[in-house]
Short mmCIF file of C-alpha atoms in Angstrom, two decimals:
data_model
loop_
_atom_site.label_atom_id
_atom_site.label_comp_id
_atom_site.label_asym_id
_atom_site.label_seq_id
_atom_site.Cartn_x
_atom_site.Cartn_y
_atom_site.Cartn_z
CA MET A 28 0.00 0.00 0.00
CA LYS A 29 2.85 2.34 0.88
CA ARG A 30 4.59 1.62 -2.45
CA GLU A 31 1.33 2.36 -4.30
CA PHE A 32 1.02 5.66 -2.45
CA ILE A 33 4.59 6.61 -3.33
CA ALA A 34 4.00 5.69 -6.97
CA ILE A 35 0.86 7.83 -7.09
CA ALA A 36 2.70 10.72 -5.42
CA VAL A 37 5.58 10.47 -7.91
CA PHE A 38 3.11 10.35 -10.82
CA SER A 39 1.29 13.39 -9.42
CA VAL A 40 4.54 15.35 -9.12
CA CYS A 41 5.55 14.36 -12.66
CA LEU A 42 2.12 15.33 -13.98
CA GLN A 43 2.29 18.72 -12.27
CA SER A 44 5.80 19.19 -13.64
CA CYS A 45 4.62 18.31 -17.16
CA VAL A 46 1.70 20.74 -16.89
CA LYS A 47 4.02 23.50 -15.66
CA ASP A 48 6.47 22.73 -18.47
CA GLU A 49 3.63 22.88 -21.01
CA ILE A 50 2.43 26.22 -19.63
CA LYS A 51 6.01 27.53 -19.57
CA SER A 52 6.61 26.29 -23.12
CA SER A 53 3.35 27.89 -24.28
CA LYS A 54 4.34 31.22 -22.77
CA ILE A 55 7.81 31.01 -24.34
CA ASP A 56 6.18 30.38 -27.72
CA GLN A 57 3.91 33.38 -27.20
CA VAL A 58 6.85 35.56 -26.18
CA GLU A 59 8.78 34.53 -29.28
CA SER A 60 5.73 35.19 -31.47
CA PHE A 61 5.28 38.56 -29.82
CA ALA A 62 8.96 39.41 -30.38
CA TYR A 63 8.70 38.58 -34.09
CA GLU A 64 5.55 40.67 -34.47
CA ASN A 65 7.09 43.55 -32.54
CA ALA A 66 10.17 43.51 -34.77
CA ALA A 67 7.94 43.45 -37.86
CA LYS A 68 5.91 46.40 -36.58
CA GLU A 69 9.09 48.39 -35.94
CA LYS A 70 10.41 47.59 -39.40
CA PHE A 71 7.14 48.73 -40.97
CA ALA A 72 7.22 51.90 -38.83
CA ILE A 73 10.68 52.71 -40.22
CA ILE A 74 9.50 52.09 -43.81
CA LEU A 75 6.32 54.11 -43.33
CA SER A 76 8.28 56.99 -41.79
CA LYS A 77 10.39 57.17 -44.95
CA ALA A 78 7.33 57.08 -47.20
CA VAL A 79 5.31 59.76 -45.41
CA SER A 80 8.36 61.98 -44.97
CA SER A 81 8.80 62.53 -48.70
CA ASN A 82 5.33 61.81 -50.04
CA GLN A 83 2.39 64.10 -49.36
CA SER A 84 0.10 61.77 -51.31
CA MET A 85 0.72 59.12 -48.65
CA ARG A 86 -0.05 61.58 -45.87
CA ASN A 87 -3.24 62.79 -47.57
CA PHE A 88 -4.42 59.24 -48.15
CA ILE A 89 -3.78 58.11 -44.55
CA GLN A 90 -5.77 61.03 -43.18
CA GLU A 91 -8.66 60.42 -45.57
CA GLU A 92 -8.81 56.74 -44.70
CA ALA A 93 -8.58 57.38 -40.95
CA LEU A 94 -11.52 59.77 -41.14
CA LYS A 95 -13.65 57.05 -42.74
CA MET A 96 -13.47 55.16 -39.41
CA MET A 97 -13.96 51.83 -41.18
CA ASP A 98 -13.90 49.98 -37.83
CA ASN A 99 -15.45 52.87 -35.87
CA ASP A 100 -12.02 54.05 -34.79
CA TYR A 101 -9.37 56.07 -36.62
CA ASP A 102 -7.70 52.95 -38.00
CA VAL A 103 -6.33 52.47 -41.51
CA PHE A 104 -6.44 48.70 -42.03
CA TYR A 105 -3.50 47.90 -44.31
CA PRO A 106 -4.85 44.68 -45.91
CA PHE A 107 -7.89 46.61 -47.17
CA ILE A 108 -6.07 49.67 -48.54
CA LYS A 109 -2.70 48.42 -49.73
CA ASP A 110 -3.84 48.22 -53.37
CA GLU A 111 -5.79 51.50 -53.38
CA ILE A 112 -4.54 54.01 -55.96
CA LEU A 113 -3.35 57.34 -54.57
CA ASP A 114 -3.44 60.69 -56.34
CA ASN A 115 0.10 60.06 -57.65
CA ASN A 116 -1.30 57.10 -59.67
CA LEU A 117 0.54 54.50 -57.57
CA SER A 118 -1.00 52.08 -55.10
CA PHE A 119 -0.31 52.52 -51.39
CA ARG A 120 1.87 49.40 -51.49
CA ASP A 121 3.80 50.60 -54.54
CA ASN A 122 4.53 53.85 -52.73
CA LEU A 123 6.04 51.81 -49.91
CA LEU A 124 8.13 49.86 -52.41
CA LYS A 125 9.79 53.11 -53.42
CA VAL A 126 11.55 53.04 -50.01
CA THR A 127 11.87 49.29 -49.36
CA ASP A 128 12.17 46.01 -51.26
CA GLN A 129 9.55 43.41 -52.20
CA GLU A 130 10.99 40.65 -49.99
CA THR A 131 10.96 42.80 -46.85
CA LEU A 132 7.40 43.97 -47.43
CA ASN A 133 6.19 40.45 -48.18
CA ARG A 134 7.71 39.20 -44.93
CA ILE A 135 6.09 41.98 -42.89
CA GLU A 136 2.70 41.31 -44.49
CA GLY A 137 3.02 37.62 -43.63
CA GLN A 138 3.94 38.30 -40.01
CA LEU A 139 1.29 41.01 -39.48
CA PRO A 140 -2.04 39.94 -41.01
CA LEU A 141 -3.83 42.60 -38.91
CA LEU A 142 -1.39 45.41 -39.73
CA THR A 143 -2.99 48.79 -39.02
CA ILE A 144 -1.95 52.45 -39.15
CA TYR A 145 -3.68 54.49 -36.44
CA VAL A 146 -3.93 58.29 -36.33
CA PRO A 147 -4.13 59.21 -32.62
CA THR A 148 -5.71 62.14 -30.83
CA LEU A 149 -3.10 63.78 -28.60
CA PRO A 150 -3.18 66.28 -25.72
CA SER A 151 -1.48 68.89 -27.93
CA GLY A 152 -4.56 69.04 -30.14
CA PHE A 153 -3.23 66.87 -32.96
CA SER A 154 -5.97 64.56 -34.25
CA PRO A 155 -7.20 63.03 -37.50
CA GLU A 156 -9.38 66.11 -38.02
CA THR A 157 -6.78 68.76 -37.16
CA TRP A 158 -3.82 67.18 -39.00
CA THR A 159 -2.66 69.24 -41.99
CA PRO A 160 -0.76 66.70 -44.14
CA ARG A 161 0.71 69.42 -46.36
CA ASP A 162 2.63 71.00 -43.48
CA GLU A 163 2.84 68.34 -40.75
CA ILE A 164 5.11 65.35 -41.31
CA PRO A 165 4.35 62.85 -38.54
CA ALA A 166 6.77 60.67 -36.64
CA VAL A 167 5.92 56.95 -36.72
CA VAL A 168 5.94 54.61 -33.73
CA ALA A 169 5.33 50.88 -33.30
CA GLU A 170 2.80 50.35 -30.54
CA GLY A 171 4.23 48.62 -27.46
CA ASN A 172 7.78 48.63 -28.84
CA TYR A 173 9.37 49.66 -25.54
CA LYS A 174 13.11 49.37 -25.08
CA ASN A 175 14.46 49.95 -21.58
CA ASN A 176 11.09 51.49 -20.70
CA GLU A 177 11.32 53.98 -23.57
CA LEU A 178 9.40 54.20 -26.84
CA PRO A 179 11.32 55.19 -30.01
CA PHE A 180 9.79 57.36 -32.76
CA PHE A 181 11.05 57.38 -36.34
CA GLN A 182 11.23 60.15 -38.95
CA ASN A 183 12.46 59.48 -42.46
CA GLY A 184 13.76 56.09 -41.35
CA GLU A 185 15.81 57.41 -38.44
CA GLU A 186 15.13 57.22 -34.74
CA LYS A 187 14.58 60.85 -33.77
CA ILE A 188 13.16 60.82 -30.26
CA LYS A 189 12.34 58.52 -27.37
CA ILE A 190 9.71 59.12 -24.73
CA LYS A 191 9.33 57.37 -21.39
CA ALA A 192 6.66 54.74 -20.91
CA ASN A 193 4.40 57.02 -18.86
CA GLN A 194 4.58 59.88 -21.36
CA ILE A 195 2.45 60.84 -24.37
CA PRO A 196 3.72 62.54 -27.53
CA GLY A 197 2.48 66.03 -28.34
CA PHE A 198 3.90 66.09 -31.87
CA PRO A 199 2.17 64.68 -34.99
CA THR A 200 2.34 60.89 -34.81
CA LEU A 201 1.23 57.77 -36.65
CA VAL A 202 1.01 54.45 -34.80
CA VAL A 203 1.73 51.04 -36.33
CA LYS A 204 -0.31 48.38 -34.51
CA SER A 205 -2.32 45.20 -34.89
CA ASN A 206 -6.06 45.68 -35.21
CA GLU A 207 -7.98 44.39 -32.20
CA ARG A 208 -11.41 44.83 -33.84
CA ILE A 209 -10.87 42.52 -36.81
CA ALA A 210 -10.01 38.81 -36.86
CA VAL A 211 -8.52 36.56 -39.52
CA LYS A 212 -10.91 33.86 -40.73
CA ASN A 213 -8.38 31.67 -42.54
CA ARG A 214 -4.70 32.54 -42.18
CA ALA A 215 -3.57 29.80 -44.59
CA LEU A 216 -5.89 31.14 -47.29
CA LEU A 217 -4.76 34.65 -46.49
CA ALA A 218 -1.11 33.70 -46.98
CA SER A 219 -1.90 32.48 -50.50
CA SER A 220 -3.63 35.74 -51.48
CA GLY A 221 -1.22 37.91 -53.39
CA SER A 222 -1.29 41.65 -53.86
CA GLY A 223 -4.22 42.78 -55.96
CA GLN A 224 -6.51 39.91 -54.92
CA ASN A 225 -9.64 40.50 -52.89
CA VAL A 226 -8.69 39.45 -49.35
CA LYS A 227 -11.60 41.11 -47.51
CA GLY A 228 -13.47 37.80 -47.36
CA ASN A 229 -10.68 36.40 -45.19
CA TYR A 230 -11.38 38.90 -42.42
CA GLN A 231 -14.31 39.53 -40.11
CA PHE A 232 -15.21 42.08 -37.45
CA ILE A 233 -15.21 40.51 -34.01
CA SER A 234 -18.41 42.45 -33.25
CA SER A 235 -20.98 44.28 -35.36
CA GLU A 236 -20.30 47.20 -33.00
CA PHE A 237 -17.04 47.77 -34.87
CA GLU A 238 -18.35 47.66 -38.43
CA ASN A 239 -19.00 51.09 -39.90
CA LYS A 240 -22.32 50.52 -41.66
CA GLU A 241 -22.10 53.84 -43.52
CA ILE A 242 -19.03 52.68 -45.41
CA ARG A 243 -20.63 49.36 -46.29
CA SER A 244 -23.72 51.16 -47.63
CA GLY A 245 -21.63 53.57 -49.71
CA VAL A 246 -22.46 56.74 -47.78
CA ALA A 247 -19.97 59.59 -48.34
CA LYS A 248 -16.99 58.49 -46.30
CA ALA A 249 -14.96 61.65 -45.87
CA ALA A 250 -17.85 63.28 -44.04
CA ASN A 251 -17.85 60.54 -41.42
CA LYS A 252 -15.98 62.54 -38.78
CA ARG A 253 -16.39 62.43 -35.05
CA ASP A 254 -15.31 64.86 -32.40
CA LEU A 255 -12.52 63.07 -30.53
CA ASN A 256 -10.44 66.05 -29.47
CA ILE A 257 -8.89 65.66 -26.04
CA SER A 258 -8.53 68.94 -24.18
CA LYS A 259 -5.97 69.39 -21.46
CA LYS A 260 -8.88 69.48 -19.04
CA ALA A 261 -12.05 68.12 -20.60
CA ASN A 262 -15.41 69.46 -19.51
CA SER A 263 -17.31 67.30 -17.04
CA THR A 264 -20.76 66.08 -17.91
CA SER A 265 -23.76 66.45 -15.63
CA LEU A 266 -23.24 62.83 -14.64
CA SER A 267 -20.58 63.68 -12.10
CA GLY A 268 -21.92 61.74 -9.12
CA VAL A 269 -19.11 59.19 -8.92
CA SER A 270 -18.60 58.41 -5.24
CA TRP A 271 -16.09 55.61 -4.71
CA GLY A 272 -16.49 54.25 -1.21
CA GLU A 273 -16.32 50.95 0.59
CA ARG A 274 -20.09 50.54 0.88
CA LYS A 275 -21.82 52.18 -2.08
CA THR A 276 -21.52 53.94 -5.39
CA THR A 277 -24.23 56.18 -6.76
CA ILE A 278 -25.04 58.23 -9.82
CA ASP A 279 -26.81 61.59 -9.73
CA LEU A 280 -29.07 62.08 -12.77
CA ASP A 281 -30.93 65.23 -13.72
CA LEU A 282 -34.46 65.08 -15.09
CA TYR A 283 -33.33 65.22 -18.72
CA ASN A 284 -31.11 62.15 -18.37
CA ILE A 285 -33.81 60.31 -16.42
CA VAL A 286 -36.42 60.91 -19.13
CA THR A 287 -34.12 60.20 -22.10
CA SER A 288 -32.93 56.99 -20.41
CA GLY A 289 -36.53 55.79 -20.08
CA ILE A 290 -36.29 55.13 -16.33
CA PHE A 291 -38.75 57.66 -14.88
CA HIS A 292 -40.83 54.73 -13.61
CA THR A 293 -38.05 53.92 -11.13
CA ILE A 294 -38.88 57.19 -9.35
CA THR A 295 -42.53 56.14 -9.17
CA ALA A 296 -41.47 52.79 -7.71
CA TYR A 297 -39.30 54.57 -5.15
CA LYS A 298 -42.22 56.76 -4.07
CA GLU A 299 -44.55 53.74 -3.80
CA PHE A 300 -42.20 52.06 -1.31
CA GLU A 301 -40.66 55.18 0.23
CA ASN A 302 -41.54 54.05 3.75
CA GLN A 303 -40.36 50.45 3.27
CA SER A 304 -36.58 50.35 3.38
CA ASP A 305 -36.34 46.70 2.28
CA ALA A 306 -38.93 46.80 -0.54
CA TRP A 307 -38.15 45.58 -4.06
CA HIS A 308 -38.65 48.37 -6.59
CA ARG A 309 -38.86 45.87 -9.45
CA ASP A 310 -41.93 44.31 -7.74
CA TYR A 311 -43.81 47.46 -8.71
CA ILE A 312 -42.28 47.82 -12.19
CA TYR A 313 -42.67 44.23 -13.40
CA TYR A 314 -45.74 43.11 -11.38
CA ARG A 315 -47.40 46.38 -10.30
CA LEU A 316 -47.22 45.31 -6.66
CA GLN A 317 -47.79 47.98 -4.01
CA PRO A 318 -47.77 47.98 -0.21
CA ASN A 319 -51.57 47.43 -0.11
CA SER A 320 -51.86 45.40 -3.33
CA THR A 321 -49.56 42.39 -3.15
CA GLU A 322 -50.72 40.31 -6.13
CA GLY A 323 -50.02 41.21 -9.72
CA LYS A 324 -49.43 39.81 -13.19
CA PHE A 325 -46.10 40.01 -14.99
CA GLN A 326 -46.01 43.09 -17.25
CA ARG A 327 -44.68 41.22 -20.25
CA GLY A 328 -43.19 43.26 -23.07
CA LEU A 329 -43.35 46.59 -21.25
CA TYR A 330 -39.91 46.76 -19.64
CA ARG A 331 -36.44 45.43 -20.29
CA GLU A 332 -33.27 45.62 -18.24
CA PHE A 333 -30.51 47.85 -19.61
CA ILE A 334 -26.98 48.74 -18.57
CA HIS A 335 -27.60 52.47 -18.83
CA TYR A 336 -24.40 54.07 -17.56
CA LEU A 337 -20.87 52.84 -16.89
CA SER A 338 -18.03 54.35 -14.92
CA ILE A 339 -14.48 53.02 -14.59
CA SER A 340 -12.41 53.98 -11.57
CA GLU A 341 -8.83 55.18 -11.66
CA SER A 342 -7.70 51.67 -10.69
CA GLY A 343 -9.67 50.34 -13.67
CA PHE A 344 -8.01 52.88 -15.96
CA ASN A 345 -4.59 51.81 -14.71
CA LEU A 346 -5.51 48.16 -15.22
CA MET A 347 -6.47 48.81 -18.83
CA THR A 348 -3.43 50.92 -19.67
CA ASN A 349 -0.51 50.02 -17.40
CA THR A 350 2.01 47.22 -16.89
CA ASN A 351 0.72 43.85 -15.80
CA SER A 352 2.21 43.19 -12.36
CA ASP A 353 2.28 39.40 -12.79
CA PRO A 354 5.96 38.42 -13.29
CA ASP A 355 4.86 35.06 -14.73
CA ASP A 356 2.96 36.75 -17.57
CA PRO A 357 5.65 38.17 -19.89
CA ILE A 358 3.18 38.71 -22.72
CA LEU A 359 1.34 41.57 -21.07
CA SER A 360 4.47 42.82 -19.36
CA GLN A 361 6.15 43.31 -22.73
CA SER A 362 3.15 44.57 -24.65
CA LYS A 363 1.95 47.10 -22.09
CA VAL A 364 5.09 48.32 -20.36
CA GLY A 365 4.30 51.05 -18.04
CA SER A 366 2.10 53.18 -19.75
CA PRO A 367 -1.08 55.02 -20.31
CA ASN A 368 -1.21 53.55 -23.78
CA PHE A 369 -4.77 54.60 -24.57
CA TRP A 370 -3.40 57.40 -26.75
CA SER A 371 -1.96 54.82 -29.16
CA ASP A 372 -4.95 52.49 -29.05
CA GLY A 373 -7.95 54.78 -29.59
CA TYR A 374 -11.37 53.82 -28.30
CA PHE A 375 -11.70 51.25 -25.52
CA GLU A 376 -13.27 47.95 -26.60
CA LEU A 377 -15.34 46.83 -23.62
CA ARG A 378 -16.98 43.42 -23.44
CA PHE A 379 -20.00 42.70 -21.22
CA ASP A 380 -20.92 39.08 -20.38
CA VAL A 381 -24.24 38.79 -18.56
CA ILE A 382 -25.09 35.44 -16.99
CA SER A 383 -28.27 34.27 -15.27
CA ASN A 384 -29.84 30.88 -14.61
CA ALA A 385 -33.25 29.67 -15.75
CA LYS A 386 -35.60 27.17 -14.14
CA ASP A 387 -35.84 25.13 -17.33
CA GLY A 388 -32.16 24.26 -16.99
CA VAL A 389 -30.97 26.35 -19.92
CA GLY A 390 -28.36 28.88 -18.91
CA GLU A 391 -29.13 32.43 -20.01
CA ARG A 392 -26.08 34.31 -21.31
CA PHE A 393 -25.82 37.58 -23.16
CA THR A 394 -22.68 39.17 -24.58
CA ASP A 395 -22.25 42.66 -25.98
CA ILE A 396 -19.21 44.69 -26.97
CA LYS A 397 -19.14 48.47 -26.81
CA SER A 398 -16.70 50.93 -28.27
CA ILE A 399 -16.23 53.86 -25.88
CA LYS A 400 -13.89 56.79 -26.30
CA PRO A 401 -11.72 57.56 -23.26
CA GLN A 402 -13.06 61.11 -22.92
CA ASP A 403 -16.56 59.76 -22.23
CA LEU A 404 -15.24 57.82 -19.24
CA PHE A 405 -12.58 60.16 -17.86
CA ASP A 406 -11.66 63.79 -17.46
CA ILE A 407 -7.90 63.72 -17.97
CA GLU A 408 -5.63 66.53 -16.80
CA TYR A 409 -2.19 66.66 -18.40
CA GLY A 410 1.18 68.11 -17.54
CA ILE A 411 3.81 68.93 -20.14
CA VAL A 412 7.55 68.22 -20.31
CA GLY A 413 9.97 69.90 -22.68
CA GLY A 414 7.24 71.59 -24.67
CA SER A 415 6.20 68.55 -26.72
CA VAL A 416 5.74 65.58 -24.37
CA TYR A 417 2.81 65.15 -21.98
CA TYR A 418 2.02 63.08 -18.93
CA ILE A 419 -1.16 62.41 -16.98
CA LYS A 420 -1.53 64.47 -13.81
CA LYS A 421 -5.03 63.48 -12.80
CA ILE A 422 -7.80 61.07 -13.79
CA THR A 423 -11.40 61.89 -12.86
CA PRO A 424 -13.92 59.10 -13.61
CA LYS A 425 -17.22 59.97 -15.26
CA PHE A 426 -20.31 58.00 -16.17
CA ALA A 427 -20.62 57.22 -19.87
CA LYS A 428 -23.99 56.36 -21.39
CA VAL A 429 -23.75 52.86 -22.91
CA ASP A 430 -27.39 51.72 -23.33
CA ILE A 431 -26.78 47.97 -23.48
CA PRO A 432 -30.09 46.05 -23.71
CA LEU A 433 -30.38 42.85 -21.66
CA GLN A 434 -33.74 41.09 -21.19
CA GLU A 435 -36.97 41.51 -19.29
CA TRP A 436 -36.77 40.10 -15.79
CA ASP A 437 -39.37 37.34 -15.55
CA LEU A 438 -38.73 36.40 -11.93
CA GLU A 439 -40.84 33.24 -12.14
CA ASN A 440 -38.50 31.75 -14.74
CA LEU A 441 -35.22 33.61 -14.32
CA THR A 442 -32.91 33.67 -11.34
CA TYR A 443 -33.09 36.36 -8.65
CA GLY A 444 -29.50 37.45 -9.34
CA TRP A 445 -27.48 38.06 -12.52
CA LYS A 446 -23.71 38.27 -12.89
CA ILE A 447 -22.14 40.82 -15.24
CA SER A 448 -18.46 40.43 -16.16
CA VAL A 449 -16.62 43.31 -17.85
CA SER A 450 -13.32 43.20 -19.72
CA GLU A 451 -11.35 45.38 -22.13
CA LEU A 452 -10.29 43.58 -25.29
CA ASP A 453 -6.73 43.70 -26.56
CA GLN A 454 -6.34 40.97 -29.18
CA ALA A 455 -8.63 39.12 -31.55
CA SER A 456 -7.56 35.55 -30.68
CA THR A 457 -10.01 33.66 -28.47
CA SER A 458 -10.39 30.79 -26.01
CA THR A 459 -13.28 29.16 -24.14
CA VAL A 460 -13.85 29.55 -20.40
CA SER A 461 -16.45 28.14 -18.02
CA THR A 462 -18.07 29.75 -15.01
CA THR A 463 -20.58 28.42 -12.49
CA ASN A 464 -23.40 30.68 -11.34
CA THR A 465 -25.48 29.85 -8.26
CA SER A 466 -28.55 31.89 -7.42
CA LYS A 467 -32.06 31.89 -6.00
CA PHE A 468 -35.43 31.46 -7.69
CA ALA A 469 -38.67 32.89 -6.33
CA THR A 470 -41.53 30.40 -5.91
CA ASN A 471 -44.42 32.68 -4.90
CA PHE A 472 -46.28 32.50 -8.23
CA GLY A 473 -49.71 31.31 -9.23
CA LEU A 474 -51.19 30.77 -12.66
CA ASP A 475 -50.59 33.20 -15.54
CA ASN A 476 -47.40 34.72 -14.08
CA ILE A 477 -49.25 36.20 -11.11
CA LYS A 478 -46.87 37.01 -8.29
CA LYS A 479 -48.32 36.41 -4.82
CA GLY A 480 -46.73 38.62 -2.20
CA LEU A 481 -43.94 41.16 -2.10
CA LYS A 482 -40.34 39.98 -2.30
CA PHE A 483 -40.13 36.16 -1.90
CA GLY A 484 -43.56 36.06 -0.23
CA ALA A 485 -44.35 33.39 2.34
CA SER A 486 -42.94 30.52 0.27
CA ALA A 487 -39.32 29.45 0.42
CA GLU A 488 -37.03 30.34 -2.43
CA ILE A 489 -35.01 27.62 -4.18
CA SER A 490 -31.38 27.62 -5.34
CA SER A 491 -29.82 26.28 -8.52
CA SER A 492 -26.32 26.10 -10.01
CA LYS A 493 -25.55 26.21 -13.73
CA THR A 494 -22.24 26.10 -15.60
CA HIS A 495 -21.85 28.42 -18.57
CA SER A 496 -19.15 28.13 -21.22
CA TYR A 497 -18.35 31.04 -23.50
CA THR A 498 -15.59 32.42 -25.68
CA VAL A 499 -13.34 35.24 -24.49
CA GLN A 500 -10.34 37.08 -25.88
CA ASN A 501 -7.01 35.45 -25.00
CA VAL A 502 -5.48 38.74 -23.90
CA THR A 503 -7.91 40.94 -22.01
CA ASP A 504 -7.93 43.26 -19.04
CA GLU A 505 -10.48 41.80 -16.66
CA LEU A 506 -12.31 44.59 -14.84
CA GLY A 507 -14.18 42.07 -12.73
CA ASP A 508 -17.74 41.01 -11.94
CA VAL A 509 -20.76 42.73 -10.43
CA LEU A 510 -23.95 41.09 -9.18
CA VAL A 511 -27.38 42.53 -9.94
CA TYR A 512 -30.36 41.37 -7.87
CA PHE A 513 -34.06 41.70 -8.56
CA GLY A 514 -34.44 43.18 -5.09
CA ASP A 515 -31.81 45.90 -5.55
CA LYS A 516 -33.01 49.41 -4.86
CA LEU A 517 -33.08 51.56 -7.99
CA CYS A 518 -33.85 55.19 -7.13
CA LEU A 519 -32.54 56.25 -3.72
CA GLY A 520 -34.30 59.60 -3.49
CA LYS A 521 -34.16 63.21 -4.56
CA SER A 522 -30.83 65.01 -4.87
CA PRO A 523 -29.94 68.71 -5.23
CA THR A 524 -29.69 68.31 -9.02
CA GLY A 525 -32.23 65.54 -9.75
CA TYR A 526 -32.44 62.03 -8.31
CA LEU A 527 -29.85 59.71 -6.84
CA PHE A 528 -29.68 56.18 -8.24
CA ASN A 529 -28.12 53.04 -6.88
CA THR A 530 -25.42 51.27 -8.92
CA VAL A 531 -23.70 47.90 -8.82
CA TYR A 532 -19.94 48.08 -8.55
CA ASN A 533 -16.57 46.67 -7.67
CA SER A 534 -13.24 48.45 -7.21
CA ASN A 535 -12.84 48.98 -10.97
CA ILE A 536 -16.31 49.56 -12.38
CA SER A 537 -19.69 50.97 -11.48
CA MET A 538 -22.85 50.73 -13.56
CA LEU A 539 -26.49 51.63 -13.43
CA VAL A 540 -28.63 48.61 -14.32
CA ALA A 541 -32.35 49.30 -14.38
CA PRO A 542 -35.51 48.36 -16.31
CA LYS A 543 -36.26 50.66 -19.22
CA GLU A 544 -39.73 51.25 -20.57
CA ILE A 545 -39.82 49.84 -24.10
CA LYS A 546 -43.51 50.18 -24.96
#
């Protein structure tokens, strides 16, 4: 028996060692892949800096394409534009070949199937809209290409300046990056597609949120501009009630925002139960229950839950833009060294996974992805160094309106609590994860969805656990989970500027989740 135990122990140690070796080997492979891609991005940045330095046609074209916002950001997706003819009667790719050779460009294209040129908005006022290509020759930088915690910028093929990882350029800049909004369908097929062939069918947007429908429908592209200017101290919105504390987070909405958000009924529910501190506001909204009328039918098709507003704390901002502190994760450590890198990445890509259980045994899961510009989430105050380099002095969180529709809350069939997970996407590769959600079901129902009694009534609630599997991005910044309960208070009362609303939150995020009138 003792020998068997020793054998099992040895096998267990060997198995753990093999698993660790596999994980270590996988990370080494990823690091090597990242290094190759980073070198390719730098090489392309050097080539592009030569081309734009001497060629105004290239500069004009890049600005025009960025303003089209083909992926709802100021990205110029190289695979889609490389064969476009510029006003000098040469394709974009042929203009690059004037400053490099065919073999080098072929190798870069093979290593970077998501190659993208991004025109950033900078604290100095430089942006896709304000850039004057005739007079302003931009420096070119490869995103994430930090060396000794510094980022090199190239002009006319030469390294001209380096900035520290926590700094932001104030001079005209183009960023070479991989597109995080588009995925490759078939890389093998893509590799066989030569210049001049239609490769668009080998790509897909990872979310319809990122596809610019105006371009697809042929609407005038150059007019598709958006105001993305970052001021040194942006104006706050009226949604300034961000109160980060240990016990609660709230949002202060004025009457205009309450009405346009479709949640005025939450104020009515608050007034109905004003003298009952533990009442469920959704009892009134979904079942028309009141203190003296405790039976009601489900108001099907009248209301639907929405994530109305989202705020990200300073810790959440740092998580999305700074170095990963995990020493065993060299991928993030190398790709996001030290930095507020939002200036080189454009809009945030935020993913929302909403999970609830159902009595019929089928797990309810909803996923949505939202593109949100940083200025909608933060007031950012900058300092300046040397006249042309900026740094962040202060971050002030704001609530951004996101309007993410969920589902109506049929308490008889859906769980009492929902889990919402939020992450910021960085890369288009995916993997599958599983999560188990345990929650309560109410049982105080009669025929025809009639709820009998406030809250859980006199009957005992039941619990159920369900496992949900879903696909996530391989490299994401996890902002964490929040739990939303049917019994959560919605409106908390009148405030000096309107009404105060309850939110669900963790240390990184806060959001207002409430039923919206849809009929």
